[in-house]
GROMACS .gro file of C-alpha atoms in nm:
model
  183
    1MET     CA    1  12.180   9.919  10.572
    2ASP     CA    2  11.931  10.128  10.392
    3ASP     CA    3  11.739  10.333  10.687
    4LYS     CA    4  11.528  10.574  10.417
    5LYS     CA    5  11.210  10.630  10.615
    6THR     CA    6  10.921  10.616  10.431
    7GLU     CA    7  10.537  10.694  10.448
    8THR     CA    8  10.230  10.580  10.323
    9ALA     CA    9   9.942  10.787  10.203
   10ILE     CA   10   9.589  10.664  10.074
   11PHE     CA   11   9.340  10.834   9.888
   12ALA     CA   12   9.035  10.800   9.670
   13GLY     CA   13   8.958  11.013   9.410
   14GLY     CA   14   8.750  10.889   9.169
   15CYS     CA   15   8.930  10.597   8.905
   16PHE     CA   16   9.250  10.448   9.065
   17TRP     CA   17   9.384  10.461   8.675
   18CYS     CA   18   9.414  10.829   8.719
   19THR     CA   19   9.458  10.893   9.018
   20GLU     CA   20   9.780  10.663   9.018
   21ALA     CA   21   9.923  10.830   8.713
   22PHE     CA   22   9.915  11.111   8.881
   23PHE     CA   23  10.122  11.037   9.181
   24THR     CA   24  10.334  10.781   8.981
   25GLU     CA   25  10.488  11.095   8.864
   26LEU     CA   26  10.615  11.342   9.225
   27LYS     CA   27  10.943  11.367   9.329
   28GLY     CA   28  10.951  11.124   9.626
   29VAL     CA   29  10.707  10.881   9.540
   30GLU     CA   30  10.878  10.545   9.571
   31LYS     CA   31  10.528  10.326   9.486
   32VAL     CA   32  10.122  10.354   9.348
   33VAL     CA   33   9.935  10.117   9.450
   34SER     CA   34   9.587  10.111   9.266
   35GLY     CA   35   9.356   9.921   9.528
   36TYR     CA   36   9.035   9.913   9.737
   37ILE     CA   37   8.975   9.999  10.093
   38GLY     CA   38   8.669  10.109  10.352
   39GLY     CA   39   8.442   9.877  10.249
   40THR     CA   40   8.331   9.574  10.415
   41VAL     CA   41   8.383   9.308  10.179
   42PRO     CA   42   8.790   9.097  10.253
   43ASN     CA   43   8.952   9.067   9.933
   44PRO     CA   44   8.727   9.236   9.679
   45THR     CA   45   8.713   9.203   9.356
   46TYR     CA   46   8.680   9.496   9.051
   47ARG     CA   47   8.396   9.381   8.949
   48GLU     CA   48   8.256   9.365   9.333
   49VAL     CA   49   8.396   9.697   9.362
   50CYS     CA   50   8.232   9.836   9.070
   51ASN     CA   51   7.876   9.699   9.168
   52GLY     CA   52   7.904   9.915   9.422
   53THR     CA   53   7.812   9.618   9.665
   54THR     CA   54   8.148   9.616   9.895
   55GLY     CA   55   8.151   9.958  10.069
   56HIS     CA   56   8.521   9.993   9.910
   57ALA     CA   57   8.601  10.318   9.723
   58GLU     CA   58   8.854  10.249   9.449
   59ALA     CA   59   9.213  10.405   9.593
   60ILE     CA   60   9.551  10.419   9.563
   61GLN     CA   61   9.839  10.368   9.794
   62ILE     CA   62  10.125  10.617   9.814
   63THR     CA   63  10.491  10.500   9.966
   64TYR     CA   64  10.632  10.824   9.974
   65ASP     CA   65  10.990  10.999  10.113
   66PRO     CA   66  10.854  11.254  10.308
   67ASN     CA   67  11.206  11.396  10.352
   68LEU     CA   68  11.128  11.445   9.952
   69ILE     CA   69  10.737  11.523   9.967
   70ALA     CA   70  10.536  11.654  10.256
   71TYR     CA   71  10.173  11.498  10.292
   72GLU     CA   72  10.105  11.827  10.235
   73ASP     CA   73  10.235  11.851   9.897
   74LEU     CA   74  10.052  11.506   9.815
   75LEU     CA   75   9.679  11.649   9.980
   76GLU     CA   76   9.769  11.988   9.746
   77VAL     CA   77   9.794  11.754   9.467
   78PHE     CA   78   9.519  11.498   9.557
   79PHE     CA   79   9.266  11.792   9.574
   80ALA     CA   80   9.388  11.974   9.196
   81THR     CA   81   9.297  11.649   9.026
   82HIS     CA   82   8.976  11.594   9.128
   83ASP     CA   83   8.657  11.736   9.191
   84PRO     CA   84   8.588  11.697   9.583
   85THR     CA   85   8.275  11.870   9.546
   86THR     CA   86   8.088  11.642   9.435
   87LEU     CA   87   7.927  11.319   9.644
   88ASN     CA   88   8.037  11.011   9.476
   89ARG     CA   89   8.142  11.063   9.175
   90GLN     CA   90   8.447  11.222   8.973
   91GLY     CA   91   8.319  11.321   8.636
   92ASN     CA   92   8.111  11.011   8.380
   93ASP     CA   93   8.226  10.750   8.736
   94VAL     CA   94   7.950  10.714   8.956
   95GLY     CA   95   7.873  10.556   9.263
   96THR     CA   96   8.023  10.550   9.643
   97GLN     CA   97   8.366  10.378   9.490
   98TYR     CA   98   8.438  10.698   9.330
   99ARG     CA   99   8.426  10.897   9.658
  100SER     CA  100   8.705  11.127   9.752
  101GLU     CA  101   8.809  11.042  10.070
  102ILE     CA  102   9.162  11.084  10.247
  103PHE     CA  103   9.245  10.778  10.463
  104TYR     CA  104   9.480  10.844  10.726
  105THR     CA  105   9.731  10.620  10.826
  106THR     CA  106   9.877  10.820  11.128
  107ASP     CA  107   9.724  11.150  11.373
  108ALA     CA  108   9.947  11.372  11.239
  109GLN     CA  109   9.810  11.252  10.881
  110LYS     CA  110   9.451  11.314  11.016
  111ALA     CA  111   9.526  11.660  11.110
  112SER     CA  112   9.688  11.771  10.828
  113ALA     CA  113   9.400  11.666  10.601
  114GLU     CA  114   9.191  11.870  10.771
  115ASN     CA  115   9.319  12.174  10.852
  116PHE     CA  116   9.446  12.134  10.445
  117ILE     CA  117   9.007  12.098  10.346
  118LYS     CA  118   8.951  12.398  10.622
  119LEU     CA  119   9.188  12.639  10.463
  120LEU     CA  120   9.038  12.513  10.108
  121THR     CA  121   8.695  12.572  10.261
  122ASP     CA  122   8.829  12.898  10.426
  123GLN     CA  123   8.916  13.018  10.101
  124ASP     CA  124   8.608  12.965   9.925
  125ILE     CA  125   8.882  12.739   9.656
  126PHE     CA  126   8.629  12.539   9.462
  127GLY     CA  127   8.308  12.731   9.477
  128LYS     CA  128   8.114  12.476   9.649
  129LYS     CA  129   8.130  12.269   9.974
  130ILE     CA  130   8.391  12.003  10.010
  131VAL     CA  131   8.247  11.625  10.051
  132THR     CA  132   8.561  11.445  10.092
  133LYS     CA  133   8.590  11.240  10.374
  134ILE     CA  134   8.864  11.193  10.591
  135SER     CA  135   8.862  10.824  10.754
  136LYS     CA  136   9.076  10.594  10.998
  137ALA     CA  137   9.275  10.393  10.719
  138SER     CA  138   9.112  10.025  10.742
  139THR     CA  139   9.265   9.661  10.536
  140PHE     CA  140   9.370   9.833  10.171
  141TYR     CA  141   9.333   9.512   9.896
  142PRO     CA  142   9.603   9.566   9.640
  143ALA     CA  143   9.399   9.583   9.291
  144GLU     CA  144   9.496   9.286   9.023
  145ASP     CA  145   9.747   9.312   8.858
  146TYR     CA  146   9.559   9.493   8.585
  147HIS     CA  147   9.472   9.797   8.732
  148GLN     CA  148   9.851   9.877   8.786
  149ASP     CA  149  10.017  10.125   8.615
  150TYR     CA  150   9.715  10.142   8.406
  151TYR     CA  151   9.780  10.443   8.224
  152ALA     CA  152  10.160  10.401   8.202
  153GLN     CA  153  10.115  10.046   8.011
  154ASN     CA  154   9.763  10.154   7.791
  155PRO     CA  155   9.827  10.518   7.692
  156ASN     CA  156   9.630  10.451   7.405
  157GLN     CA  157   9.369  10.325   7.551
  158PRO     CA  158   9.071  10.555   7.479
  159TYR     CA  159   9.035  10.615   7.848
  160CYS     CA  160   9.337  10.704   7.888
  161MET     CA  161   9.361  10.940   7.586
  162MET     CA  162   9.022  11.131   7.630
  163VAL     CA  163   9.071  11.131   8.050
  164ILE     CA  164   9.367  11.061   8.161
  165ALA     CA  165   9.634  11.265   7.936
  166PRO     CA  166   9.463  11.631   7.904
  167LYS     CA  167   9.432  11.603   8.315
  168MET     CA  168   9.854  11.509   8.299
  169ASP     CA  169   9.911  11.774   8.132
  170LYS     CA  170   9.782  11.999   8.347
  171LEU     CA  171   9.970  11.852   8.618
  172LYS     CA  172  10.235  11.857   8.420
  173LYS     CA  173  10.180  12.206   8.369
  174ASN     CA  174  10.101  12.330   8.677
  175TYR     CA  175  10.308  12.076   8.913
  176ALA     CA  176  10.654  12.071   8.697
  177SER     CA  177  10.896  12.156   9.011
  178LYS     CA  178  10.732  11.832   9.175
  179LEU     CA  179  10.818  11.608   8.911
  180LYS     CA  180  11.050  11.309   8.919
  181LYS     CA  181  11.397  11.426   8.646
  182LYS     CA  182  11.308  11.228   8.312
  183SER     CA  183  11.604  11.058   8.153
   0.00000   0.00000   0.00000
């Protein structure tokens, strides 16, 4: 019998293709699912979310082993891999679906997220106000199958090459000790 305990973290930080690629590489992360959260329409489609009419954010649901990676480590990577100072925007992606938001699943996650943002603010890490929202997790809807593991499946797609690959290189350089070993 497997007694391993896992927890769930949910982050929205722009395009889920990017965020999924980053978190998949981290030690202790068992699964990352791209999807939608925070809106009013049940079972939204990608097209509906992109139209900006559902209220959902593109997000990732991370299943992780807290004995191998702390929630605070996930927060650190989250804030290091997107711009938490731009409202409803990440680079050229504009709209509420690209907002920066943490969806907590426990009161401890809420407190950790609040403390982490306070620390970043107190140290003026970004030089601008952090606009990342912290909200109680609502229903998470997995995105369509073709969005799952997108970067790994499409590394030569122009968006992946121009936007995700340089960020992945930075992640590998700055967080090498937190990454899974390649076999």
